[in-house]
Amino acid sequence: NQKCTFFAYPYGDYNLAAINAVIKNGFIMSFTVKSGRIGQNDALFEIKRNSIDSSVDRLRFILKI
């Protein structure tokens, strides 16, 4: 019974309207599918992430983390 405060854009598809809807619905942070490191000054509603899916083997997983 805890509220979810993070959001991941489906397929990484987002725009300003999506960001505003996420904020309006009480989320505090959201994630894109843009890869890369997170910087201290990155926008909280456009956080990058390194995707892990079935094509990522053990070595690639270790390298990503």
PDB file of C-alpha atoms in Angstrom:
ATOM      1  CA  ASN A   1       0.000   0.000   0.000  1.00  0.00           C
ATOM      2  CA  GLN A   2       2.732   2.444  -0.860  1.00  0.00           C
ATOM      3  CA  LYS A   3       2.356   5.087  -3.532  1.00  0.00           C
ATOM      4  CA  CYS A   4       4.677   4.771  -6.519  1.00  0.00           C
ATOM      5  CA  THR A   5       6.654   8.011  -6.947  1.00  0.00           C
ATOM      6  CA  PHE A   6       8.753   7.078 -10.005  1.00  0.00           C
ATOM      7  CA  PHE A   7       7.605   6.745 -13.613  1.00  0.00           C
ATOM      8  CA  ALA A   8       9.178   5.187 -16.716  1.00  0.00           C
ATOM      9  CA  TYR A   9       7.888   6.487 -20.036  1.00  0.00           C
ATOM     10  CA  PRO A  10       6.534   3.572 -22.121  1.00  0.00           C
ATOM     11  CA  TYR A  11       9.071   2.849 -24.854  1.00  0.00           C
ATOM     12  CA  GLY A  12      10.811   6.059 -23.801  1.00  0.00           C
ATOM     13  CA  ASP A  13       8.210   8.091 -25.663  1.00  0.00           C
ATOM     14  CA  TYR A  14       7.644  11.422 -23.947  1.00  0.00           C
ATOM     15  CA  ASN A  15       7.204  15.124 -24.585  1.00  0.00           C
ATOM     16  CA  LEU A  16       6.395  18.226 -22.529  1.00  0.00           C
ATOM     17  CA  ALA A  17       2.740  17.197 -22.180  1.00  0.00           C
ATOM     18  CA  ALA A  18       3.793  13.784 -20.831  1.00  0.00           C
ATOM     19  CA  ILE A  19       6.217  15.409 -18.370  1.00  0.00           C
ATOM     20  CA  ASN A  20       3.459  17.736 -17.146  1.00  0.00           C
ATOM     21  CA  ALA A  21       1.038  14.805 -16.730  1.00  0.00           C
ATOM     22  CA  VAL A  22       3.631  12.879 -14.712  1.00  0.00           C
ATOM     23  CA  ILE A  23       4.210  15.891 -12.450  1.00  0.00           C
ATOM     24  CA  LYS A  24       0.464  16.531 -12.095  1.00  0.00           C
ATOM     25  CA  ASN A  25      -0.034  12.923 -10.961  1.00  0.00           C
ATOM     26  CA  GLY A  26       2.415  13.245  -8.095  1.00  0.00           C
ATOM     27  CA  PHE A  27       5.510  11.520  -9.429  1.00  0.00           C
ATOM     28  CA  ILE A  28       8.827  12.940  -8.241  1.00  0.00           C
ATOM     29  CA  MET A  29      11.063  11.534 -10.977  1.00  0.00           C
ATOM     30  CA  SER A  30      10.703   9.849 -14.365  1.00  0.00           C
ATOM     31  CA  PHE A  31      12.944   7.844 -16.672  1.00  0.00           C
ATOM     32  CA  THR A  32      13.600   7.901 -20.402  1.00  0.00           C
ATOM     33  CA  VAL A  33      15.358   5.249 -22.475  1.00  0.00           C
ATOM     34  CA  LYS A  34      18.219   7.603 -23.306  1.00  0.00           C
ATOM     35  CA  SER A  35      21.413   5.872 -22.271  1.00  0.00           C
ATOM     36  CA  GLY A  36      24.184   7.493 -20.310  1.00  0.00           C
ATOM     37  CA  ARG A  37      25.277   8.567 -16.902  1.00  0.00           C
ATOM     38  CA  ILE A  38      23.114  10.722 -14.693  1.00  0.00           C
ATOM     39  CA  GLY A  39      24.521  14.163 -13.967  1.00  0.00           C
ATOM     40  CA  GLN A  40      23.926  16.253 -10.877  1.00  0.00           C
ATOM     41  CA  ASN A  41      22.058  18.888 -12.890  1.00  0.00           C
ATOM     42  CA  ASP A  42      19.949  16.530 -15.029  1.00  0.00           C
ATOM     43  CA  ALA A  43      16.204  17.181 -15.172  1.00  0.00           C
ATOM     44  CA  LEU A  44      14.360  14.925 -12.710  1.00  0.00           C
ATOM     45  CA  PHE A  45      11.703  14.097 -15.310  1.00  0.00           C
ATOM     46  CA  GLU A  46      14.171  13.113 -18.055  1.00  0.00           C
ATOM     47  CA  ILE A  47      16.515  10.743 -16.231  1.00  0.00           C
ATOM     48  CA  LYS A  48      18.717   8.585 -18.477  1.00  0.00           C
ATOM     49  CA  ARG A  49      19.094   4.883 -17.865  1.00  0.00           C
ATOM     50  CA  ASN A  50      21.056   1.975 -19.212  1.00  0.00           C
ATOM     51  CA  SER A  51      18.544  -0.558 -20.415  1.00  0.00           C
ATOM     52  CA  ILE A  52      18.791  -4.214 -19.425  1.00  0.00           C
ATOM     53  CA  ASP A  53      16.849  -6.695 -21.532  1.00  0.00           C
ATOM     54  CA  SER A  54      17.159 -10.306 -22.689  1.00  0.00           C
ATOM     55  CA  SER A  55      19.927  -9.429 -25.177  1.00  0.00           C
ATOM     56  CA  VAL A  56      22.268  -8.311 -22.360  1.00  0.00           C
ATOM     57  CA  ASP A  57      24.559 -11.139 -21.293  1.00  0.00           C
ATOM     58  CA  ARG A  58      26.287 -11.392 -17.918  1.00  0.00           C
ATOM     59  CA  LEU A  59      29.447  -9.528 -18.999  1.00  0.00           C
ATOM     60  CA  ARG A  60      27.505  -6.638 -20.517  1.00  0.00           C
ATOM     61  CA  PHE A  61      25.359  -6.463 -17.396  1.00  0.00           C
ATOM     62  CA  ILE A  62      28.461  -6.200 -15.201  1.00  0.00           C
ATOM     63  CA  LEU A  63      29.933  -3.520 -17.464  1.00  0.00           C
ATOM     64  CA  LYS A  64      26.718  -1.484 -17.300  1.00  0.00           C
ATOM     65  CA  ILE A  65      26.580  -1.450 -13.527  1.00  0.00           C
TER      66      ILE A  65
END
